[in-house]
CSV table of C-alpha atoms in Angstrom, one decimal:
chain,number,residue,atom,x,y,z
A,840,UNK,CA,16.3,37.6,-48.4
A,841,UNK,CA,12.7,38.7,-48.2
A,842,UNK,CA,10.7,40.9,-50.6
A,843,UNK,CA,7.2,42.1,-49.9
A,844,UNK,CA,4.4,41.1,-52.3
A,845,UNK,CA,1.0,42.5,-51.8
A,846,UNK,CA,-2.1,40.4,-52.4
A,847,UNK,CA,-3.6,38.1,-51.6
A,848,UNK,CA,-7.6,8.6,-19.9
A,849,UNK,CA,-6.8,5.9,-19.8
A,850,UNK,CA,-3.5,4.7,-20.8
A,851,UNK,CA,-3.0,4.9,-24.5
A,852,UNK,CA,-0.8,2.7,-26.7
A,853,UNK,CA,1.6,5.0,-28.5
A,854,UNK,CA,3.2,3.5,-31.6
A,855,UNK,CA,6.5,5.2,-31.8
A,856,UNK,CA,7.2,4.5,-35.4
A,857,UNK,CA,3.7,5.2,-36.6
A,858,UNK,CA,4.4,8.5,-38.2
A,859,UNK,CA,7.2,7.0,-40.3
A,860,UNK,CA,5.0,4.2,-41.3
A,861,UNK,CA,2.3,6.6,-42.4
A,862,UNK,CA,4.3,9.0,-44.5
A,863,UNK,CA,3.8,7.2,-47.8
A,864,UNK,CA,0.5,5.6,-46.9
A,865,UNK,CA,-1.4,8.6,-45.6
A,866,UNK,CA,-0.6,10.6,-48.7
A,867,UNK,CA,-2.1,7.8,-50.8
A,868,UNK,CA,-5.7,8.5,-50.1
A,869,UNK,CA,-6.2,11.1,-50.8
A,870,UNK,CA,-26.9,12.7,-51.0
A,871,UNK,CA,-26.6,15.0,-47.9
A,872,UNK,CA,-28.4,14.9,-44.6
A,873,UNK,CA,-29.0,18.0,-42.5
A,874,UNK,CA,-25.6,19.6,-41.8
A,875,UNK,CA,-24.3,19.9,-38.3
A,876,UNK,CA,-24.0,23.5,-37.4
A,877,UNK,CA,-20.9,24.9,-35.7
A,878,UNK,CA,-23.1,25.8,-32.7
A,879,UNK,CA,-24.1,22.2,-32.3
A,880,UNK,CA,-20.5,21.2,-32.0
A,881,UNK,CA,-19.7,24.3,-29.8
A,882,UNK,CA,-21.4,22.9,-26.8
A,883,UNK,CA,-19.3,22.8,-23.6
A,884,UNK,CA,-17.4,19.7,-22.8
A,885,UNK,CA,-19.7,17.0,-21.5
A,886,UNK,CA,-19.1,15.0,-18.4
A,887,UNK,CA,-16.4,12.6,-19.1
A,888,UNK,CA,-14.8,15.0,-21.6
A,889,UNK,CA,-11.7,15.4,-19.3
A,890,UNK,CA,-8.2,14.2,-19.9
A,891,UNK,CA,-6.4,11.9,-17.5
A,892,UNK,CA,-2.7,12.1,-18.4
A,893,UNK,CA,-0.6,9.0,-18.0
A,894,UNK,CA,2.8,7.8,-19.2
A,895,UNK,CA,2.8,7.0,-22.9
A,896,UNK,CA,3.7,3.4,-23.8
A,897,UNK,CA,6.4,2.9,-26.3
A,898,UNK,CA,10.1,3.7,-26.7
A,899,UNK,CA,11.9,6.6,-28.1
A,900,UNK,CA,9.5,9.2,-26.7
A,901,UNK,CA,10.4,12.3,-24.8
A,902,UNK,CA,10.2,11.5,-21.1
A,903,UNK,CA,7.9,14.6,-20.6
A,904,UNK,CA,5.2,13.4,-23.1
A,905,UNK,CA,2.0,12.1,-21.5
A,906,UNK,CA,-1.0,10.5,-23.2
A,907,UNK,CA,-4.8,10.5,-22.6
A,908,UNK,CA,-8.0,9.6,-24.4
A,909,UNK,CA,-10.9,11.9,-25.0
A,910,UNK,CA,-14.5,10.7,-25.6
A,911,UNK,CA,-16.4,12.4,-28.4
A,912,UNK,CA,-19.7,11.7,-30.1
A,913,UNK,CA,-19.5,9.6,-33.2
A,914,UNK,CA,-22.4,11.6,-34.7
A,915,UNK,CA,-22.5,15.3,-33.7
A,916,UNK,CA,-26.1,15.5,-35.2
A,917,UNK,CA,-27.4,12.9,-32.7
A,918,UNK,CA,-27.4,13.9,-29.0
A,919,UNK,CA,-27.7,10.2,-28.2
A,920,UNK,CA,-24.8,9.1,-30.4
A,921,UNK,CA,-22.4,6.5,-29.2
A,922,UNK,CA,-19.1,7.8,-28.0
A,923,UNK,CA,-15.7,7.1,-29.6
A,924,UNK,CA,-12.3,7.8,-28.3
A,925,UNK,CA,-9.6,10.1,-29.5
A,926,UNK,CA,-6.0,9.4,-28.4
A,927,UNK,CA,-4.1,12.6,-27.3
A,928,UNK,CA,-0.6,13.4,-26.3
A,929,UNK,CA,1.1,16.5,-24.7
A,930,UNK,CA,4.4,17.9,-23.6
A,931,UNK,CA,3.9,21.0,-21.4
A,932,UNK,CA,5.4,24.3,-22.2
A,933,UNK,CA,9.0,24.6,-21.0
A,934,UNK,CA,8.5,28.0,-19.2
A,935,UNK,CA,5.3,28.4,-17.2
A,936,UNK,CA,5.8,32.1,-16.8
A,937,UNK,CA,5.9,32.5,-20.6
A,938,UNK,CA,2.9,30.2,-21.2
A,939,UNK,CA,0.5,31.4,-23.9
A,940,UNK,CA,-1.6,28.3,-24.4
A,941,UNK,CA,-1.6,25.0,-26.4
A,942,UNK,CA,-0.3,24.5,-29.9
A,943,UNK,CA,-2.1,21.7,-31.7
A,944,UNK,CA,0.0,19.8,-34.3
A,945,UNK,CA,-2.5,18.8,-37.0
A,946,UNK,CA,-1.3,15.9,-39.1
A,947,UNK,CA,-1.6,15.4,-42.8
A,948,UNK,CA,-3.2,12.5,-44.6
A,949,UNK,CA,-6.1,12.0,-44.3
A,950,UNK,CA,-4.8,9.0,-42.3
A,951,UNK,CA,-1.8,10.7,-40.6
A,952,UNK,CA,-1.3,11.0,-36.9
A,953,UNK,CA,0.5,13.6,-34.8
A,954,UNK,CA,0.5,11.5,-31.6
A,955,UNK,CA,4.3,11.3,-31.5
A,956,UNK,CA,4.9,14.8,-32.8
A,957,UNK,CA,5.3,16.5,-29.5
A,958,UNK,CA,8.3,14.3,-29.0
A,959,UNK,CA,9.4,14.5,-32.6
A,960,UNK,CA,8.8,17.4,-35.0
A,961,UNK,CA,7.6,19.6,-32.0
A,962,UNK,CA,11.1,19.5,-30.6
A,963,UNK,CA,12.4,21.2,-33.8
A,964,UNK,CA,10.4,24.3,-32.8
A,965,UNK,CA,12.6,27.2,-31.5
A,966,UNK,CA,12.9,27.5,-27.7
A,967,UNK,CA,10.7,30.6,-27.5
A,968,UNK,CA,7.8,28.6,-29.1
A,969,UNK,CA,8.4,25.5,-26.9
A,970,UNK,CA,8.4,27.8,-23.8
A,971,UNK,CA,5.1,29.5,-24.7
A,972,UNK,CA,3.0,26.5,-25.7
A,973,UNK,CA,2.0,23.0,-24.6
A,974,UNK,CA,2.6,20.8,-27.6
A,975,UNK,CA,-0.4,18.7,-28.3
A,976,UNK,CA,-0.8,15.8,-30.8
A,977,UNK,CA,-3.6,13.4,-31.5
A,978,UNK,CA,-4.7,10.5,-33.6
A,979,UNK,CA,-7.8,11.6,-35.6
A,980,UNK,CA,-11.0,9.7,-35.4
A,981,UNK,CA,-10.8,6.3,-36.9
A,982,UNK,CA,-7.0,6.0,-36.6
A,983,UNK,CA,-5.6,3.7,-34.0
A,984,UNK,CA,-5.0,4.0,-31.1
A,985,UNK,CA,-8.2,6.1,-31.3
A,986,UNK,CA,-11.3,4.1,-32.0
A,987,UNK,CA,-10.2,2.5,-35.3
A,988,UNK,CA,-11.8,1.5,-38.6
A,989,UNK,CA,-10.7,-0.9,-41.3
A,990,UNK,CA,-11.9,-2.0,-44.7
A,991,UNK,CA,-10.5,-5.5,-44.8
A,992,UNK,CA,-8.9,-4.9,-48.2
A,993,UNK,CA,-7.1,-7.6,-50.1
A,994,UNK,CA,-3.3,-7.5,-49.8
A,995,UNK,CA,-3.0,-6.5,-53.4
A,996,UNK,CA,-5.3,-3.6,-52.9
A,997,UNK,CA,-3.0,-2.1,-50.2
A,998,UNK,CA,-0.3,-1.4,-52.9
A,999,UNK,CA,0.1,2.3,-53.4
A,1000,UNK,CA,-0.2,1.8,-57.1
A,1001,UNK,CA,-3.7,0.3,-56.4
A,1002,UNK,CA,-4.8,2.9,-53.9
A,1003,UNK,CA,-3.7,5.7,-56.2
A,1004,UNK,CA,-5.7,5.3,-59.5
A,1005,UNK,CA,-2.9,4.7,-62.0
A,1006,UNK,CA,-4.5,3.8,-65.4
A,1007,UNK,CA,-3.5,0.8,-67.4
A,1008,UNK,CA,-0.5,1.2,-69.8
A,1009,UNK,CA,-2.9,2.0,-72.7
A,1010,UNK,CA,-4.8,4.5,-70.7
A,1011,UNK,CA,-7.7,2.2,-70.0
A,1012,UNK,CA,-9.5,2.8,-66.6
A,1013,UNK,CA,-11.7,-0.3,-66.6
A,1014,UNK,CA,-9.4,-1.9,-64.0
A,1015,UNK,CA,-9.6,1.3,-61.8
A,1016,UNK,CA,-13.4,1.2,-61.9
A,1017,UNK,CA,-13.4,-2.4,-60.9
A,1018,UNK,CA,-11.0,-1.7,-58.1
A,1019,UNK,CA,-13.2,1.2,-56.9
A,1020,UNK,CA,-16.3,-1.1,-56.8
A,1021,UNK,CA,-14.5,-3.9,-54.9
A,1022,UNK,CA,-12.7,-1.7,-52.4
A,1023,UNK,CA,-15.7,0.5,-51.6
A,1024,UNK,CA,-17.8,-2.6,-51.0
A,1025,UNK,CA,-15.2,-3.9,-48.6
A,1026,UNK,CA,-15.2,-0.6,-46.7
A,1027,UNK,CA,-19.0,-0.7,-46.5
A,1028,UNK,CA,-19.1,-4.3,-45.4
A,1029,UNK,CA,-16.3,-4.1,-42.8
A,1030,UNK,CA,-16.0,-0.5,-41.8
A,1031,UNK,CA,-19.0,-0.3,-39.4
A,1032,UNK,CA,-21.0,2.8,-38.6
A,1033,UNK,CA,-17.9,4.9,-37.8
A,1034,UNK,CA,-16.9,4.6,-41.4
A,1035,UNK,CA,-19.8,6.9,-42.3
A,1036,UNK,CA,-18.7,9.5,-39.7
A,1037,UNK,CA,-15.2,10.1,-40.9
A,1038,UNK,CA,-15.0,13.6,-42.4
A,1039,UNK,CA,-12.9,16.8,-42.1
A,1040,UNK,CA,-15.8,18.7,-40.5
A,1041,UNK,CA,-16.1,16.0,-37.8
A,1042,UNK,CA,-12.4,16.1,-37.2
A,1043,UNK,CA,-12.7,19.8,-36.7
A,1044,UNK,CA,-15.5,19.3,-34.2
A,1045,UNK,CA,-13.3,16.7,-32.3
A,1046,UNK,CA,-10.6,19.4,-32.2
A,1047,UNK,CA,-12.9,21.8,-30.5
A,1048,UNK,CA,-13.9,19.2,-27.9
A,1049,UNK,CA,-10.2,18.7,-27.3
A,1050,UNK,CA,-9.7,22.4,-26.9
A,1051,UNK,CA,-12.4,22.5,-24.2
A,1052,UNK,CA,-11.0,19.4,-22.5
A,1053,UNK,CA,-7.6,21.1,-22.4
A,1054,UNK,CA,-9.2,24.1,-20.6
A,1055,UNK,CA,-8.2,26.5,-23.3
A,1056,UNK,CA,-10.4,29.4,-24.5
A,1057,UNK,CA,-8.4,29.6,-27.7
A,1058,UNK,CA,-6.2,27.1,-29.5
A,1059,UNK,CA,-3.2,27.7,-31.7
A,1060,UNK,CA,-2.3,25.2,-34.4
A,1061,UNK,CA,0.3,24.2,-36.9
A,1062,UNK,CA,-1.4,22.2,-39.7
A,1063,UNK,CA,0.6,20.5,-42.4
A,1064,UNK,CA,-0.6,19.2,-45.9
A,1065,UNK,CA,-4.2,17.8,-45.4
A,1066,UNK,CA,-3.9,19.3,-41.9
A,1067,UNK,CA,-4.1,22.8,-43.6
A,1068,UNK,CA,-7.6,22.0,-44.7
A,1069,UNK,CA,-8.5,20.6,-41.3
A,1070,UNK,CA,-7.1,23.8,-39.8
A,1071,UNK,CA,-9.0,26.0,-42.2
A,1072,UNK,CA,-12.2,24.2,-41.6
A,1073,UNK,CA,-11.7,24.5,-37.8
A,1074,UNK,CA,-11.1,28.2,-38.2
A,1075,UNK,CA,-14.2,28.6,-40.3
A,1076,UNK,CA,-16.4,26.7,-37.9
A,1077,UNK,CA,-14.9,28.2,-34.7
A,1078,UNK,CA,-13.3,31.5,-35.7
A,1079,UNK,CA,-13.3,32.9,-32.1
A,1080,UNK,CA,-11.6,29.9,-30.7
A,1081,UNK,CA,-8.4,30.3,-32.7
A,1082,UNK,CA,-5.4,32.2,-31.4
A,1083,UNK,CA,-2.5,31.8,-34.0
A,1084,UNK,CA,-2.7,29.4,-36.9
A,1085,UNK,CA,0.1,28.3,-39.2
A,1086,UNK,CA,-0.9,26.4,-42.4
A,1087,UNK,CA,2.0,24.7,-44.0
A,1088,UNK,CA,2.0,23.1,-47.5
A,1089,UNK,CA,-1.6,24.1,-48.4
A,1090,UNK,CA,-4.5,22.2,-49.9
A,1091,UNK,CA,-6.8,23.7,-52.5
A,1092,UNK,CA,-10.1,24.2,-50.5
A,1093,UNK,CA,-12.4,24.0,-53.5
A,1094,UNK,CA,-15.7,23.0,-51.8
A,1095,UNK,CA,-17.1,21.4,-54.9
A,1096,UNK,CA,-14.1,19.0,-55.3
A,1097,UNK,CA,-12.2,18.8,-52.0
A,1098,UNK,CA,-10.1,15.5,-52.3
A,1099,UNK,CA,-10.5,15.4,-56.1
A,1100,UNK,CA,-8.8,18.8,-56.3
A,1101,UNK,CA,-5.9,17.5,-54.1
A,1102,UNK,CA,-5.4,14.4,-56.3
A,1103,UNK,CA,-5.6,16.6,-59.4
A,1104,UNK,CA,-2.9,18.9,-58.0
A,1105,UNK,CA,-0.3,16.2,-58.6
A,1106,UNK,CA,-0.3,17.1,-62.3
A,1107,UNK,CA,1.2,20.5,-61.8
A,1108,UNK,CA,3.0,19.5,-58.6
A,1109,UNK,CA,5.1,17.0,-60.6
A,1110,UNK,CA,5.7,19.5,-63.4
A,1111,UNK,CA,6.8,22.1,-60.9
A,1112,UNK,CA,9.2,19.7,-59.1
A,1113,UNK,CA,10.6,17.3,-61.6
A,1114,UNK,CA,13.1,19.8,-63.1
A,1115,UNK,CA,14.7,20.1,-59.7
A,1116,UNK,CA,15.2,16.3,-59.6
A,1117,UNK,CA,16.5,16.4,-63.2
A,1118,UNK,CA,19.1,19.0,-62.3
A,1119,UNK,CA,20.2,16.9,-59.3
A,1120,UNK,CA,20.2,13.6,-61.3
A,1121,UNK,CA,22.5,15.0,-63.9
A,1122,UNK,CA,24.9,16.7,-61.7
A,1123,UNK,CA,28.6,15.7,-62.2
A,1124,UNK,CA,30.0,13.8,-59.2
A,1125,UNK,CA,26.6,12.5,-58.2
A,1126,UNK,CA,27.0,8.7,-57.5
A,1127,UNK,CA,23.4,8.2,-58.6
A,1128,UNK,CA,23.7,10.3,-61.8
A,1129,UNK,CA,21.3,9.0,-64.4
A,1130,UNK,CA,22.1,11.4,-67.3
A,1131,UNK,CA,24.7,13.9,-68.4
A,1132,UNK,CA,22.2,16.7,-69.0
A,1133,UNK,CA,19.2,17.8,-67.1
A,1134,UNK,CA,17.2,17.9,-70.3
A,1135,UNK,CA,17.8,14.2,-70.9
A,1136,UNK,CA,16.3,13.0,-67.5
A,1137,UNK,CA,12.6,13.5,-68.4
A,1138,UNK,CA,12.7,11.7,-71.8
A,1139,UNK,CA,14.8,8.9,-70.1
A,1140,UNK,CA,12.2,8.5,-67.4
A,1141,UNK,CA,9.3,8.4,-69.9
A,1142,UNK,CA,11.0,5.8,-72.0
A,1143,UNK,CA,11.9,3.7,-69.0
A,1144,UNK,CA,8.3,3.8,-67.7
A,1145,UNK,CA,7.0,2.8,-71.2
A,1146,UNK,CA,9.5,-0.1,-71.3
A,1147,UNK,CA,8.4,-1.3,-67.9
A,1148,UNK,CA,4.8,-1.1,-69.0
A,1149,UNK,CA,5.6,-3.6,-71.8
A,1150,UNK,CA,8.1,-5.7,-69.9
A,1151,UNK,CA,7.9,-5.6,-66.1
A,1152,UNK,CA,10.8,-6.9,-64.0
A,1153,UNK,CA,9.9,-9.4,-61.2
A,1154,UNK,CA,10.3,-7.9,-57.7
A,1155,UNK,CA,9.9,-10.6,-55.0
A,1156,UNK,CA,8.7,-9.2,-51.7
A,1157,UNK,CA,7.3,-6.0,-53.1
A,1158,UNK,CA,3.6,-5.2,-53.6
A,1159,UNK,CA,3.0,-5.7,-56.5
A,1160,UNK,CA,5.7,-8.3,-57.0
A,1161,UNK,CA,7.0,-6.6,-60.1
A,1162,UNK,CA,8.6,-3.3,-61.2
A,1163,UNK,CA,6.2,-2.0,-63.8
A,1164,UNK,CA,5.7,1.4,-65.3
A,1165,UNK,CA,3.2,2.5,-62.7
A,1166,UNK,CA,5.5,1.4,-59.8
A,1167,UNK,CA,8.2,3.6,-61.3
A,1168,UNK,CA,5.7,6.5,-61.7
A,1169,UNK,CA,4.6,6.1,-58.1
A,1170,UNK,CA,8.2,5.9,-56.9
A,1171,UNK,CA,8.8,9.2,-58.8
A,1172,UNK,CA,5.8,10.8,-57.0
A,1173,UNK,CA,7.0,9.6,-53.6
A,1174,UNK,CA,10.6,10.7,-54.2
A,1175,UNK,CA,9.6,14.2,-55.2
A,1176,UNK,CA,8.2,14.9,-51.8
A,1177,UNK,CA,11.7,15.8,-50.6
A,1178,UNK,CA,15.1,16.3,-52.2
A,1179,UNK,CA,16.4,13.9,-49.6
A,1180,UNK,CA,14.4,11.1,-51.4
A,1181,UNK,CA,15.8,11.8,-54.9
A,1182,UNK,CA,18.3,8.9,-54.6
A,1183,UNK,CA,15.3,6.4,-54.2
A,1184,UNK,CA,14.1,7.3,-57.7
A,1185,UNK,CA,17.5,7.5,-59.3
A,1186,UNK,CA,18.7,4.2,-57.9
A,1187,UNK,CA,15.5,2.5,-59.2
A,1188,UNK,CA,15.9,4.0,-62.6
A,1189,UNK,CA,19.5,2.8,-62.8
A,1190,UNK,CA,18.6,-0.7,-61.6
A,1191,UNK,CA,15.7,-0.9,-64.1
A,1192,UNK,CA,18.0,0.1,-67.0
A,1193,UNK,CA,20.2,-2.9,-66.1
A,1194,UNK,CA,17.1,-5.1,-65.9
A,1195,UNK,CA,17.5,-5.5,-62.1
A,1196,UNK,CA,15.7,-4.3,-59.0
A,1197,UNK,CA,16.9,-3.2,-55.6
A,1198,UNK,CA,15.8,-5.0,-52.4
A,1199,UNK,CA,12.0,-4.8,-51.9
A,1200,UNK,CA,11.1,-1.7,-50.0
A,1201,UNK,CA,10.0,-2.2,-46.4
A,1202,UNK,CA,6.3,-1.8,-45.8
A,1203,UNK,CA,4.5,-0.9,-42.6
A,1204,UNK,CA,2.6,-3.7,-40.9
A,1205,UNK,CA,-0.5,-4.7,-42.8
A,1206,UNK,CA,-2.7,-3.7,-39.9
A,1207,UNK,CA,-1.4,-0.2,-40.1
A,1208,UNK,CA,-1.9,-0.1,-43.9
A,1209,UNK,CA,-5.5,-1.3,-43.5
A,1210,UNK,CA,-6.3,1.3,-40.9
A,1211,UNK,CA,-4.7,4.2,-42.7
A,1212,UNK,CA,-6.3,3.2,-46.0
A,1213,UNK,CA,-9.7,3.1,-44.4
A,1214,UNK,CA,-9.4,6.5,-42.7
A,1215,UNK,CA,-8.2,8.0,-46.0
A,1216,UNK,CA,-11.0,6.4,-47.9
A,1217,UNK,CA,-13.8,7.4,-45.5
A,1218,UNK,CA,-12.6,11.0,-45.2
A,1219,UNK,CA,-12.1,11.6,-48.9
A,1220,UNK,CA,-15.3,9.9,-49.9
A,1221,UNK,CA,-17.5,11.4,-47.2
A,1222,UNK,CA,-16.3,15.0,-47.6
A,1223,UNK,CA,-17.9,15.4,-51.0
A,1224,UNK,CA,-19.7,13.3,-53.6
A,1225,UNK,CA,-17.4,12.1,-56.4
A,1226,UNK,CA,-18.6,11.6,-60.0
A,1227,UNK,CA,-19.8,8.1,-60.9
A,1228,UNK,CA,-19.7,8.5,-64.7
A,1229,UNK,CA,-17.1,6.2,-66.4
A,1230,UNK,CA,-17.3,8.3,-69.5
A,1231,UNK,CA,-16.4,11.4,-67.6
A,1232,UNK,CA,-13.3,9.8,-66.0
A,1233,UNK,CA,-12.3,8.3,-69.3
A,1234,UNK,CA,-12.3,11.8,-70.9
A,1235,UNK,CA,-10.5,13.4,-68.0
A,1236,UNK,CA,-7.8,10.7,-68.0
A,1237,UNK,CA,-7.2,11.0,-71.7
A,1238,UNK,CA,-6.9,14.8,-71.4
A,1239,UNK,CA,-4.5,14.5,-68.5
A,1240,UNK,CA,-2.3,11.9,-70.2
A,1241,UNK,CA,-1.9,14.2,-73.2
A,1242,UNK,CA,-1.1,17.3,-71.1
A,1243,UNK,CA,0.9,15.8,-68.3
A,1244,UNK,CA,2.6,12.6,-69.4
A,1245,UNK,CA,4.7,12.2,-66.3
A,1246,UNK,CA,1.6,11.4,-64.2
A,1247,UNK,CA,-0.1,9.4,-67.0
A,1248,UNK,CA,-3.7,10.4,-66.2
A,1249,UNK,CA,-3.7,9.2,-62.5
A,1250,UNK,CA,-4.6,12.6,-60.9
A,1251,UNK,CA,-8.0,12.8,-62.7
A,1252,UNK,CA,-8.8,9.1,-62.5
A,1253,UNK,CA,-11.5,7.3,-60.4
A,1254,UNK,CA,-10.5,6.5,-56.8
A,1255,UNK,CA,-12.7,4.1,-54.8
A,1256,UNK,CA,-14.9,7.2,-54.0
A,1257,UNK,CA,-16.3,6.8,-57.5
A,1258,UNK,CA,-18.2,3.8,-56.2
A,1259,UNK,CA,-18.7,4.9,-52.6
A,1260,UNK,CA,-22.2,3.7,-51.4
A,1261,UNK,CA,-22.9,6.5,-49.0
A,1262,UNK,CA,-23.9,10.1,-49.9
A,1263,UNK,CA,-22.1,12.8,-47.8
A,1264,UNK,CA,-23.9,13.5,-44.6
A,1265,UNK,CA,-23.2,17.2,-44.7
A,1266,UNK,CA,-22.2,19.9,-47.2
A,1267,UNK,CA,-18.5,20.6,-47.4
A,1268,UNK,CA,-17.4,23.6,-45.4
A,1269,UNK,CA,-16.7,26.6,-47.6
A,1270,UNK,CA,-13.6,28.6,-46.5
A,1271,UNK,CA,-14.2,32.3,-46.5
A,1272,UNK,CA,-12.6,35.6,-45.3
A,1273,UNK,CA,-15.1,36.0,-42.4
A,1274,UNK,CA,-13.3,36.1,-39.0
A,1275,UNK,CA,-10.2,37.3,-37.3
A,1276,UNK,CA,-7.0,37.9,-39.2
A,1277,UNK,CA,-4.8,35.3,-37.5
A,1278,UNK,CA,-3.6,32.9,-40.2
A,1279,UNK,CA,-0.1,32.6,-41.6
A,1280,UNK,CA,0.4,30.3,-44.7
A,1281,UNK,CA,3.8,29.0,-45.6
A,1282,UNK,CA,4.3,27.4,-49.0
A,1283,UNK,CA,7.2,26.1,-51.0
A,1284,UNK,CA,7.2,27.2,-54.7
A,1285,UNK,CA,7.8,23.6,-55.8
A,1286,UNK,CA,5.7,21.1,-53.9
A,1287,UNK,CA,4.6,17.8,-55.6
A,1288,UNK,CA,1.7,17.1,-53.3
A,1289,UNK,CA,0.3,20.6,-52.5
A,1290,UNK,CA,1.4,22.7,-55.4
A,1291,UNK,CA,1.6,26.5,-55.2
A,1292,UNK,CA,-1.4,26.9,-57.5
A,1293,UNK,CA,-3.6,25.1,-55.0
A,1294,UNK,CA,-2.1,27.0,-52.1
A,1295,UNK,CA,-3.0,30.3,-53.8
A,1296,UNK,CA,-6.6,29.1,-53.9
A,1297,UNK,CA,-6.6,28.8,-50.1
A,1298,UNK,CA,-4.9,32.1,-49.8
A,1299,UNK,CA,-7.6,33.7,-51.9
A,1300,UNK,CA,-10.4,32.1,-50.0
A,1301,UNK,CA,-9.1,33.3,-46.7
A,1302,UNK,CA,-8.6,36.9,-48.0
A,1303,UNK,CA,-7.8,39.4,-45.3
A,1304,UNK,CA,-7.7,36.7,-42.7
A,1305,UNK,CA,-4.3,35.5,-43.9
A,1306,UNK,CA,-0.8,36.4,-45.0
A,1307,UNK,CA,1.2,34.0,-47.1
A,1308,UNK,CA,5.0,33.3,-47.1
A,1309,UNK,CA,6.1,31.8,-50.4
A,1310,UNK,CA,9.4,30.1,-50.1
A,1311,UNK,CA,11.8,29.5,-53.0
A,1312,UNK,CA,12.4,25.9,-52.1
A,1313,UNK,CA,11.5,22.4,-53.3
A,1314,UNK,CA,9.7,19.7,-51.3
A,1315,UNK,CA,6.5,18.9,-49.4
A,1316,UNK,CA,6.4,20.5,-45.9
A,1317,UNK,CA,8.1,23.8,-45.7
A,1318,UNK,CA,8.4,25.0,-42.0
A,1319,UNK,CA,11.4,23.5,-40.3
A,1320,UNK,CA,11.6,20.9,-43.1
A,1321,UNK,CA,12.2,21.6,-46.8
A,1322,UNK,CA,11.8,25.4,-46.7
A,1323,UNK,CA,14.5,27.9,-46.0
A,1324,UNK,CA,15.8,30.0,-43.1
A,1325,UNK,CA,13.8,33.1,-44.1
A,1326,UNK,CA,10.5,31.2,-44.1
A,1327,UNK,CA,11.3,29.5,-40.9
A,1328,UNK,CA,12.1,32.8,-39.1
A,1329,UNK,CA,8.9,34.3,-40.3
A,1330,UNK,CA,6.8,31.5,-39.0
A,1331,UNK,CA,8.7,31.1,-35.7
A,1332,UNK,CA,8.3,34.9,-35.0
A,1333,UNK,CA,4.6,34.7,-35.6
A,1334,UNK,CA,4.1,31.7,-33.3
A,1335,UNK,CA,6.3,33.2,-30.6
A,1336,UNK,CA,5.3,36.8,-30.7
A,1337,UNK,CA,2.2,37.1,-32.9
A,1338,UNK,CA,4.1,39.4,-35.3
A,1339,UNK,CA,3.1,38.7,-38.8
A,1340,UNK,CA,4.1,40.3,-42.1
A,1341,UNK,CA,1.8,43.1,-43.2
A,1342,UNK,CA,1.6,41.7,-46.7
A,1343,UNK,CA,2.4,38.5,-48.4
A,1344,UNK,CA,6.2,37.7,-48.4
A,1345,UNK,CA,8.5,36.0,-50.8
A,1346,UNK,CA,11.6,34.2,-49.3
A,1347,UNK,CA,14.3,34.0,-51.9
């Protein structure tokens, strides 16, 4: 049911399981020199900016997928900048006579890759879309197998509960500030010059070089999560080079806060989503039922987290090697990304009540964790300057803990960006309503990572350029994932035909 609402190449190593390894990690990380103008990045492809397609290495890929590398400047402000490589993949459109162009799959993160997506999520697209577009994926700058960066973090610092700034049990943030200092120093020491050139604006400029190398006058795109911000920035810098753009699970584009706004969004995201988990976790017949009534699930979770703060349970093989309150909270955050993950949280709650733990969760290879953490850190910290005041973070955390006890102050706490040694090299891109009206936003009402409130900020910023489809569903990623048939039809029709609702739409 829909109701109208007005308003607002060389051969490239392709790591086939990379996207699965990045799901939890890339969501973790979430002074100015002269800015690079769009015109500087709009130069035609240089010699060497061509794509030589070869068979992708790896298993489990669609036999049609081919891989290439694209050379781009490390520093778009310097005409003599060293070049870095961007790994690219493509599956050609299935019906040449129906071909419209290329559809770029923009990954989330920062720290996510879409290199395998033409073979994966791209094949979920309806036939009419697969016929009309070449499906194109890429590994953003800094992310292997593109020219890669790393911070050389300690093993303990790769724990999600360390990368996300969960305060101590008493609300103290002294440990978080020490973590930020140590981790940012490691990134500065080991990250090399490329670490200073990781930003959303530079990723957008890389995308335009890719567009030119593909031989396309215009590029269509499907950006998800952080990829919605990348897509919005690309459309702001290069508005005449965008054909059709779908932004799915949308970030708050606040140019004064950028990544801080995304981290802060988890407060409301959890509040929006936890009741859905509570209803599921109290349902009769559920083998992982944790309470008889939905109203009992929240206080049970808070009591259990507090108990684990006081008395952690050893958890050999995990990182950290104990189940403490923050590990439970982080598991809650991860599990609310999709209803399919609810059993992960319920099983952990049931085990903790018995004083036991399940088998330690499998982690991606440490080299992958190091790379993803570095890309996330560089992008979040280079996009905008974060506050350095300990007192300001202390107040924010205390206020957040009082108002949003489920997230315990984490969303307003100090990430490693609080001690980042480099000032941003350019101002954040401000998203505006200037440009063609060719954007369709799709957004679940209940999204733990990119809540509806933040999506409405992007919708407002885009103004007449966009129409938004709000979906009465729960989970992160809406289109062809955790949304519903109404939302999927609306997006598919826009990609295949260009037909977009006249006004904002609600899919019940």
